[in-house]
């Protein structure tokens, strides 16, 4: 199972692209992107975000996938294979740890989404007459210890099933069904939003740039969001890349993944804000937008009962294909490096992620007031992984590919599968090198300093 000749591979190119896009597209796109856009000046933020995605996210995603494909290893094994120094494997180890930590709290929010599928089917939303009622209902649910932990358990068990079944039979097959379904469901919700009277206001909010709200911090916020949304900086793309073959075109696949992730975020923004404005709700709700505001939106729009069910199913699917990739990173590490059987690794680390997720679930009730540095466990896990470990990991990955690995070796590897690009548009490769060597590390470093509160 563990040696490289028997290592699993993707069955098809589209399988890889859908699985990697599945990792990228998640709560970050559908829950977070819309409200962050709402808080940061709408279209102006979107423009900056797109620049960050293509100028920094795309070059780094190429670097990460390349590390994986070259070494056919997990994040720790990849660095071990390419450098003699003891330092670099720790970068991989930090990634594996970050993946595990993200899985634990991400699954708490994903669990709410599972619970809301039930709430919407049961018709609970129809009893809400004010946004307060929806907010109270949400607070009531999350303050119930058993609900939070139960939904967390259900969500993690579903994620485990896919990773347990393996790369081709679980992750790839699942992504091939779930991703098209996600696109279709999201488009249905978007069309419903666009056909509401008053939806124009939502579009204005989203696409009319308000540059007055943009500051240096906005740029850093956009870059941080781009990293989280593209699943960068902890070896998820590296691990998925390790199941690729040398015939696959990495720059092309990366561009497809980045494009899909960005377009889905924007479609989610359109779907949500047309509905919010079309039913006269408050767009500036922030993180509560999906669970406080949308249930009211669904009660107010024609056909809202079904749109509500569809919405929470699609949110759960999006989160699921992301949590699968997080669990796969930890699994690949124990399979490659510790020679564990895949099944055992999935059972052990799925269960541990559930245990570590419990204090995150309890951060909304029993442990609400247990704070370290002013943050409860959930906020702390989120902050440490998303704001510290991901940018740090992303910066180090860019530095490794830009300076340590050796640019000749990097280009030899990158060329496999993308020979045409090398012969016809070589300048693109030169631009990529510049972005990875100079642009990405410097900007990511600034994000890191900002996250640490240094400026
Ligand atoms: N990108 C996912 C989202 O947008 C979350 C995610 C999955 C992730 N795997 C990751 C984030 C790895 C950072 C690193 O919801």
Coordinates of C-alpha atoms and ligand atoms in Angstrom, one line a residue:
X1 CA 0.0 0.0 0.0
X2 CA 2.6 2.5 1.0
X3 CA 5.4 2.0 -1.5
X4 CA 5.5 4.2 -4.5
X5 CA 5.0 1.6 -7.2
X6 CA 1.5 1.0 -5.7
X7 CA 0.7 4.5 -4.9
X8 CA -2.7 5.6 -6.1
X9 CA -3.2 7.9 -9.1
X10 CA -6.1 9.9 -10.5
X11 CA -8.0 8.1 -13.1
X12 CA -8.4 11.1 -15.3
X13 CA -7.4 14.7 -15.8
X14 CA -10.9 16.0 -15.2
X15 CA -11.0 13.9 -12.0
X16 CA -8.0 15.7 -10.7
X17 CA -9.3 19.2 -11.6
X18 CA -12.7 18.5 -10.1
X19 CA -11.2 17.1 -6.9
X20 CA -8.8 20.0 -6.5
X21 CA -11.5 22.5 -7.3
X22 CA -13.6 20.7 -4.8
X23 CA -10.9 21.3 -2.2
X24 CA -10.8 25.0 -3.1
X25 CA -14.5 25.6 -3.3
X26 CA -16.0 25.4 0.1
X27 CA -17.3 27.5 3.0
X28 CA -14.6 30.0 2.0
X29 CA -16.5 30.7 -1.2
X30 CA -20.1 30.5 -0.2
X31 CA -20.1 31.6 3.4
X32 CA -17.1 33.8 3.7
X33 CA -16.5 35.5 0.4
X34 CA -19.9 37.2 0.1
X35 CA -19.8 38.7 3.6
X36 CA -16.2 39.8 3.3
X37 CA -17.1 41.5 0.0
X38 CA -20.0 43.1 1.7
X39 CA -17.8 44.5 4.4
X40 CA -15.0 45.7 2.1
X41 CA -16.6 47.9 -0.5
X42 CA -18.1 45.4 -2.9
X43 CA -16.7 45.5 -6.4
X44 CA -13.5 47.3 -5.4
X45 CA -12.7 44.3 -3.1
X46 CA -13.6 41.9 -5.9
X47 CA -11.1 43.5 -8.3
X48 CA -8.3 43.4 -5.7
X49 CA -9.2 39.9 -4.9
X50 CA -9.0 38.8 -8.5
X51 CA -5.6 40.4 -8.9
X52 CA -4.4 38.6 -5.7
X53 CA -5.7 35.3 -7.0
X54 CA -4.0 35.5 -10.4
X55 CA -0.8 37.3 -9.4
X56 CA -0.1 35.3 -6.2
X57 CA -2.5 32.4 -5.8
X58 CA -2.0 31.0 -9.2
X59 CA 1.8 31.0 -9.1
X60 CA 1.8 29.4 -5.7
X61 CA -0.7 26.8 -6.6
X62 CA 1.5 25.8 -9.5
X63 CA 4.5 25.6 -7.2
X64 CA 2.6 23.4 -4.7
X65 CA 1.2 21.0 -7.2
X66 CA 4.6 20.7 -8.8
X67 CA 6.2 19.7 -5.5
X68 CA 3.6 17.0 -5.1
X69 CA 3.8 15.6 -8.7
X70 CA 7.6 15.6 -8.7
X71 CA 8.0 13.7 -5.4
X72 CA 4.8 11.7 -5.4
X73 CA 4.7 12.3 -1.7
X74 CA 2.8 14.0 1.1
X75 CA 4.0 17.4 2.3
X76 CA 6.6 16.1 4.7
X77 CA 7.9 13.4 2.3
X78 CA 8.1 15.9 -0.5
X79 CA 10.5 18.2 1.3
X80 CA 12.5 15.3 2.5
X81 CA 12.9 14.1 -1.0
X82 CA 14.1 17.4 -2.4
X83 CA 16.4 18.8 0.3
X84 CA 18.9 17.4 2.8
X85 CA 18.2 20.1 5.3
X86 CA 16.3 19.1 8.5
X87 CA 14.3 22.4 8.3
X88 CA 12.1 21.9 5.2
X89 CA 10.3 18.7 6.3
X90 CA 9.1 20.8 9.3
X91 CA 7.4 23.1 6.9
X92 CA 5.5 20.1 5.6
X93 CA 4.8 18.9 9.1
X94 CA 3.3 22.3 9.9
X95 CA 1.1 21.9 6.9
X96 CA -0.1 18.5 8.0
X97 CA -0.9 19.9 11.4
X98 CA -2.6 22.9 10.0
X99 CA -4.7 20.7 7.8
X100 CA -5.8 18.6 10.8
X101 CA -6.6 21.7 12.8
X102 CA -8.6 23.3 10.0
X103 CA -10.5 20.1 9.5
X104 CA -11.5 20.2 13.2
X105 CA -13.2 23.6 13.3
X106 CA -14.2 23.7 9.6
X107 CA -16.3 20.6 10.3
X108 CA -18.1 22.4 13.1
X109 CA -19.5 25.1 10.7
X110 CA -20.1 22.4 8.0
X111 CA -22.0 20.5 10.7
X112 CA -24.4 23.5 11.1
X113 CA -25.0 23.3 7.4
X114 CA -25.9 19.6 7.7
X115 CA -28.3 20.6 10.5
X116 CA -29.8 23.3 8.4
X117 CA -30.7 20.8 5.7
X118 CA -32.9 19.2 8.3
X119 CA -34.3 22.6 9.5
X120 CA -35.2 23.6 6.0
X121 CA -36.9 20.3 5.1
X122 CA -38.8 20.4 8.4
X123 CA -40.1 23.9 7.4
X124 CA -38.8 25.6 10.5
X125 CA -38.0 28.8 8.6
X126 CA -41.6 29.4 7.7
X127 CA -42.3 30.3 11.3
X128 CA -39.8 33.2 11.3
X129 CA -41.3 36.7 11.1
X130 CA -38.2 38.7 11.8
X131 CA -34.5 38.5 11.3
X132 CA -34.3 38.3 15.1
X133 CA -36.3 35.2 15.1
X134 CA -33.9 33.5 12.7
X135 CA -30.9 34.7 14.7
X136 CA -32.5 33.4 17.9
X137 CA -33.2 30.1 16.4
X138 CA -29.6 29.8 15.3
X139 CA -28.3 30.8 18.7
X140 CA -30.6 28.3 20.3
X141 CA -29.3 25.5 18.0
X142 CA -25.6 26.3 18.5
X143 CA -26.0 26.7 22.2
X144 CA -27.3 23.1 22.3
X145 CA -24.2 21.0 23.2
X146 CA -25.7 17.8 21.6
X147 CA -26.7 19.5 18.4
X148 CA -23.3 21.0 17.8
X149 CA -21.4 17.9 18.6
X150 CA -23.9 15.6 16.9
X151 CA -23.8 17.5 13.6
X152 CA -20.0 17.7 13.8
X153 CA -19.9 13.9 14.1
X154 CA -22.2 13.3 11.2
X155 CA -20.2 15.6 8.9
X156 CA -16.8 14.1 9.8
X157 CA -18.2 10.5 9.3
X158 CA -19.4 11.4 5.8
X159 CA -16.0 13.0 5.0
X160 CA -14.3 9.8 6.3
X161 CA -16.3 7.6 4.0
X162 CA -14.9 9.2 0.9
X163 CA -11.2 9.3 2.1
X164 CA -11.6 5.7 3.4
X165 CA -12.7 4.5 -0.1
X166 CA -9.4 5.9 -1.6
X167 CA -8.2 8.4 -4.1
X168 CA -9.8 7.1 -7.2
X169 CA -12.8 5.3 -5.8
X170 CA -13.6 7.8 -3.1
X171 CA -12.3 11.3 -3.7
X172 CA -12.3 11.3 -7.4
X173 CA -15.6 9.5 -7.9
X174 CA -17.2 11.6 -5.2
X175 CA -15.9 14.8 -6.8
X176 CA -17.1 13.9 -10.2
X177 CA -20.7 13.5 -8.9
X178 CA -20.7 16.2 -6.2
X179 CA -19.0 19.1 -8.1
X180 CA -21.4 19.2 -11.1
X181 CA -24.3 18.8 -8.7
X182 CA -22.9 21.8 -6.7
X183 CA -22.7 23.9 -9.9
X184 CA -26.3 23.1 -10.9
X185 CA -27.7 23.8 -7.5
X186 CA -25.8 27.1 -7.1
X187 CA -27.1 28.2 -10.5
X188 CA -30.7 27.4 -9.6
X189 CA -30.3 29.6 -6.5
X190 CA -28.6 32.3 -8.5
X191 CA -31.4 32.4 -11.1
X192 CA -34.0 32.6 -8.3
X193 CA -32.2 35.5 -6.8
X194 CA -31.8 37.3 -10.1
X195 CA -35.5 36.9 -11.0
X196 CA -36.6 38.6 -7.7
X197 CA -37.9 42.1 -7.9
X198 CA -35.3 44.4 -6.4
X199 CA -32.4 42.1 -7.2
X200 CA -30.7 45.0 -9.1
X201 CA -29.8 46.5 -5.8
X202 CA -27.9 43.4 -4.9
X203 CA -26.0 43.6 -8.1
X204 CA -25.2 47.2 -7.5
X205 CA -23.9 46.4 -4.1
X206 CA -21.7 43.7 -5.5
X207 CA -20.4 45.3 -8.7
X208 CA -20.4 49.0 -8.1
X209 CA -16.9 49.8 -6.8
X210 CA -16.6 51.9 -3.7
X211 CA -12.9 52.7 -3.6
X212 CA -13.3 54.8 -0.5
X213 CA -13.5 51.6 1.6
X214 CA -10.2 50.3 0.2
X215 CA -7.1 50.6 2.3
X216 CA -3.8 48.7 2.5
X217 CA -5.5 46.3 4.9
X218 CA -8.1 45.5 2.3
X219 CA -5.3 44.2 0.0
X220 CA -4.0 42.0 2.8
X221 CA -7.5 40.8 3.6
X222 CA -8.0 39.9 -0.1
X223 CA -4.8 38.0 -0.2
X224 CA -5.6 36.1 3.0
X225 CA -9.0 35.2 1.6
X226 CA -7.4 34.1 -1.7
X227 CA -5.1 31.7 0.2
X228 CA -7.8 30.2 2.2
X229 CA -10.2 29.9 -0.7
X230 CA -7.6 28.2 -2.9
X231 CA -6.6 25.8 -0.2
X232 CA -3.0 27.0 -0.3
X233 CA -0.1 27.0 2.1
X234 CA -0.5 23.7 3.9
X235 CA 0.1 21.0 1.3
X236 CA -3.5 20.1 0.2
X237 CA -2.7 21.0 -3.4
X238 CA 0.7 19.3 -3.0
X239 CA -0.9 16.1 -1.8
X240 CA -3.5 16.1 -4.6
X241 CA -0.7 16.9 -7.1
X242 CA 1.2 13.8 -5.8
X243 CA -1.5 11.6 -7.5
X244 CA -0.9 13.2 -10.9
X245 CA 1.2 11.9 -13.7
X246 CA 3.9 13.6 -15.7
X247 CA 1.7 13.8 -18.8
X248 CA -0.6 16.2 -17.0
X249 CA -0.3 19.9 -17.7
X250 CA 0.2 21.6 -14.4
X251 CA -0.2 25.3 -15.4
X252 CA -3.4 24.5 -17.4
X253 CA -4.9 22.5 -14.5
X254 CA -4.0 25.2 -12.0
X255 CA -5.6 27.9 -14.2
X256 CA -8.8 25.8 -14.4
X257 CA -8.9 25.3 -10.6
X258 CA -8.3 29.0 -9.9
X259 CA -10.9 30.0 -12.4
X260 CA -13.5 27.6 -11.1
X261 CA -12.9 28.7 -7.5
X262 CA -13.2 32.4 -8.4
X263 CA -16.3 32.1 -10.5
X264 CA -18.1 30.1 -7.9
X265 CA -17.3 32.7 -5.2
X266 CA -18.7 35.4 -7.5
X267 CA -21.8 33.4 -8.4
X268 CA -22.4 32.7 -4.7
X269 CA -22.1 36.4 -4.1
X270 CA -24.7 37.1 -6.8
X271 CA -27.0 34.4 -5.5
X272 CA -26.9 35.6 -1.9
X273 CA -27.0 39.4 -2.4
X274 CA -29.7 39.5 -5.0
X275 CA -31.8 37.4 -2.6
X276 CA -30.9 39.5 0.5
X277 CA -31.7 42.8 -1.3
X278 CA -34.7 41.4 -3.2
X279 CA -36.4 40.5 0.1
X280 CA -35.3 43.7 1.9
X281 CA -32.8 42.2 4.3
X282 CA -29.6 43.6 5.8
X283 CA -26.5 42.8 3.7
X284 CA -24.0 43.9 6.3
X285 CA -24.7 41.0 8.7
X286 CA -21.2 39.7 8.5
X287 CA -20.4 36.1 9.5
X288 CA -24.0 35.5 10.4
X289 CA -25.2 36.3 6.9
X290 CA -25.9 32.7 5.9
X291 CA -27.5 31.4 9.1
X292 CA -29.2 34.5 10.4
X293 CA -30.3 36.3 7.2
X294 CA -30.8 33.7 4.6
X295 CA -33.5 31.7 6.4
X296 CA -35.6 34.9 6.5
X297 CA -34.8 35.4 2.8
X298 CA -36.2 31.9 2.1
X299 CA -39.4 32.6 3.9
X300 CA -40.0 35.8 1.9
X301 CA -39.4 34.6 -1.6
X302 CA -41.7 32.5 -3.7
X303 CA -40.4 28.9 -3.8
X304 CA -38.2 29.7 -0.9
X305 CA -39.0 26.4 0.8
X306 CA -37.2 24.5 -2.0
X307 CA -34.5 27.1 -2.5
X308 CA -33.6 26.8 1.2
X309 CA -33.3 23.1 1.0
X310 CA -31.2 23.3 -2.2
X311 CA -29.0 26.0 -0.7
X312 CA -28.0 24.1 2.4
X313 CA -27.4 20.9 0.5
X314 CA -25.1 22.7 -1.9
X315 CA -23.3 24.4 1.1
X316 CA -22.8 21.0 2.7
X317 CA -21.5 19.5 -0.6
X318 CA -19.0 22.4 -1.0
X319 CA -17.8 21.9 2.6
X320 CA -17.6 18.2 2.1
X321 CA -15.2 18.2 -0.9
X322 CA -13.0 20.6 1.1
X323 CA -12.9 18.6 4.3
X324 CA -12.1 15.5 2.3
X325 CA -8.9 17.2 1.0
X326 CA -7.9 18.2 4.5
X327 CA -8.3 14.6 5.8
X328 CA -6.5 13.3 2.8
X329 CA -3.4 15.3 3.7
X330 CA -3.1 13.8 7.1
X331 CA -3.9 10.4 5.7
X332 CA -1.3 10.6 3.0
X333 CA 1.3 11.6 5.6
X334 CA 0.7 8.5 7.7
X335 CA 0.4 6.2 4.7
X336 CA 3.7 7.4 3.1
X337 CA 5.9 8.2 6.0
X338 CA 4.6 6.0 8.8
X339 CA 3.5 3.1 6.5
X340 CA 0.0 3.0 8.0
X341 CA -2.8 1.4 6.1
X342 CA -5.1 4.1 4.6
X343 CA -8.1 2.7 6.4
X344 CA -6.5 2.9 9.8
X345 CA -5.2 6.4 9.2
X346 CA -8.7 7.6 8.2
X347 CA -10.3 6.0 11.2
X348 CA -7.8 7.3 13.7
X349 CA -7.5 10.9 12.4
X350 CA -11.1 11.3 11.5
X351 CA -11.9 10.4 15.1
X352 CA -9.1 12.7 16.5
X353 CA -10.4 15.5 14.3
X354 CA -13.8 15.0 15.9
X355 CA -12.3 15.1 19.4
X356 CA -10.4 18.3 18.7
X357 CA -13.5 19.7 17.0
X358 CA -15.5 19.3 20.2
X359 CA -13.9 22.3 22.0
X360 CA -14.6 24.3 18.8
X361 CA -18.3 23.2 18.9
X362 CA -18.4 24.0 22.6
X363 CA -17.0 27.5 21.9
X364 CA -20.6 28.4 21.0
X365 CA -22.0 27.3 24.4
X366 CA -20.2 25.8 27.4
X367 CA -16.8 27.1 26.5
X368 CA -18.0 30.5 25.2
X369 CA -16.1 32.3 27.8
X370 CA -13.0 30.2 28.1
X371 CA -10.6 32.6 26.3
X372 CA -6.9 32.6 25.5
X373 CA -5.6 35.9 24.3
X374 CA -9.2 37.1 24.1
X375 CA -10.2 34.3 21.7
X376 CA -12.3 31.2 22.4
X377 CA -11.0 27.8 21.1
X378 CA -12.8 28.1 17.8
X379 CA -11.4 31.5 17.0
X380 CA -8.0 30.5 18.2
X381 CA -7.9 27.4 16.0
X382 CA -9.1 29.5 13.1
X383 CA -6.7 32.3 13.7
X384 CA -3.6 30.1 14.2
X385 CA -4.2 28.0 11.1
X386 CA -5.7 30.5 8.6
X387 CA -3.9 33.6 9.6
X388 CA -0.5 32.3 10.8
X389 CA 0.2 28.8 9.4
X390 CA -1.2 29.2 5.9
X391 CA 0.6 32.4 5.0
X392 CA 3.8 31.1 6.6
X393 CA 3.5 27.8 4.8
X394 CA 2.7 29.6 1.5
X395 CA 5.6 31.9 1.8
X396 CA 8.0 29.1 2.6
X397 CA 6.7 27.0 -0.3
X398 CA 7.3 29.9 -2.7
X399 CA 10.8 30.5 -1.2
X400 CA 11.6 26.7 -1.5
X401 CA 10.6 26.6 -5.2
X402 CA 12.2 29.9 -6.0
X403 CA 15.5 29.5 -4.3
X404 CA 16.2 26.2 -2.6
X405 CA 15.1 23.5 -5.0
X406 CA 17.1 24.9 -8.0
X407 CA 15.4 26.7 -10.8
X408 CA 16.8 24.3 -13.5
X409 CA 15.2 21.3 -11.8
X410 CA 12.0 23.2 -11.2
X411 CA 11.7 24.0 -14.9
X412 CA 12.6 20.4 -16.0
X413 CA 9.8 19.1 -13.8
X414 CA 7.3 21.8 -14.8
X415 CA 7.9 21.2 -18.5
X416 CA 6.5 17.6 -18.3
X417 CA 3.0 17.8 -19.7
X418 CA 3.3 21.5 -20.6
X419 CA 5.9 21.3 -23.4
X420 CA 3.8 23.5 -25.7
X421 CA 3.7 26.3 -23.2
X422 CA 7.5 26.2 -22.9
X423 CA 8.1 26.3 -26.6
X424 CA 5.3 28.7 -27.6
X425 CA 4.9 31.1 -24.7
X426 CA 8.1 30.9 -22.7
X427 CA 7.6 34.4 -21.3
X428 CA 4.7 33.1 -19.2
X429 CA 7.2 30.8 -17.5
X430 CA 9.5 33.8 -16.9
X431 CA 6.7 35.8 -15.4
X432 CA 5.8 32.8 -13.2
X433 CA 9.4 32.6 -11.9
X434 CA 9.4 36.3 -11.0
X435 CA 6.0 36.0 -9.2
X436 CA 7.2 33.0 -7.2
X437 CA 10.6 34.4 -6.3
X438 CA 9.9 38.0 -5.5
X439 CA 6.3 39.0 -5.6
X440 CA 4.6 36.2 -3.7
X441 CA 7.0 35.9 -0.7
X442 CA 7.1 39.6 -0.1
X443 CA 3.3 40.1 -0.2
X444 CA 2.6 37.0 1.8
X445 CA 5.1 38.2 4.4
X446 CA 3.2 41.4 4.7
X447 CA 0.0 39.5 5.3
X448 CA 1.7 37.5 8.0
X449 CA 2.9 40.6 9.7
X450 CA -0.6 42.1 9.6
X451 CA -2.1 38.9 11.0
X452 CA 0.4 39.0 13.9
X453 CA -0.7 42.5 14.5
X454 CA 2.7 44.0 13.7
X455 CA 1.2 46.6 11.4
Ligands
LIG1 N1 -10.6 26.2 0.4 C1 -11.6 25.7 1.2 C2 -12.7 26.7 1.3 O1 -12.7 27.7 0.6 C3 -11.1 25.3 2.6 C4 -9.9 24.4 2.6 C5 -9.9 23.2 2.2 C6 -8.6 24.8 2.9 N2 -8.6 22.7 2.3 C7 -7.8 23.7 2.7 C8 -8.1 26.0 3.3 C9 -6.5 23.8 2.8 C10 -6.7 26.1 3.5 C11 -5.9 25.0 3.2 O2 -13.6 26.6 2.0

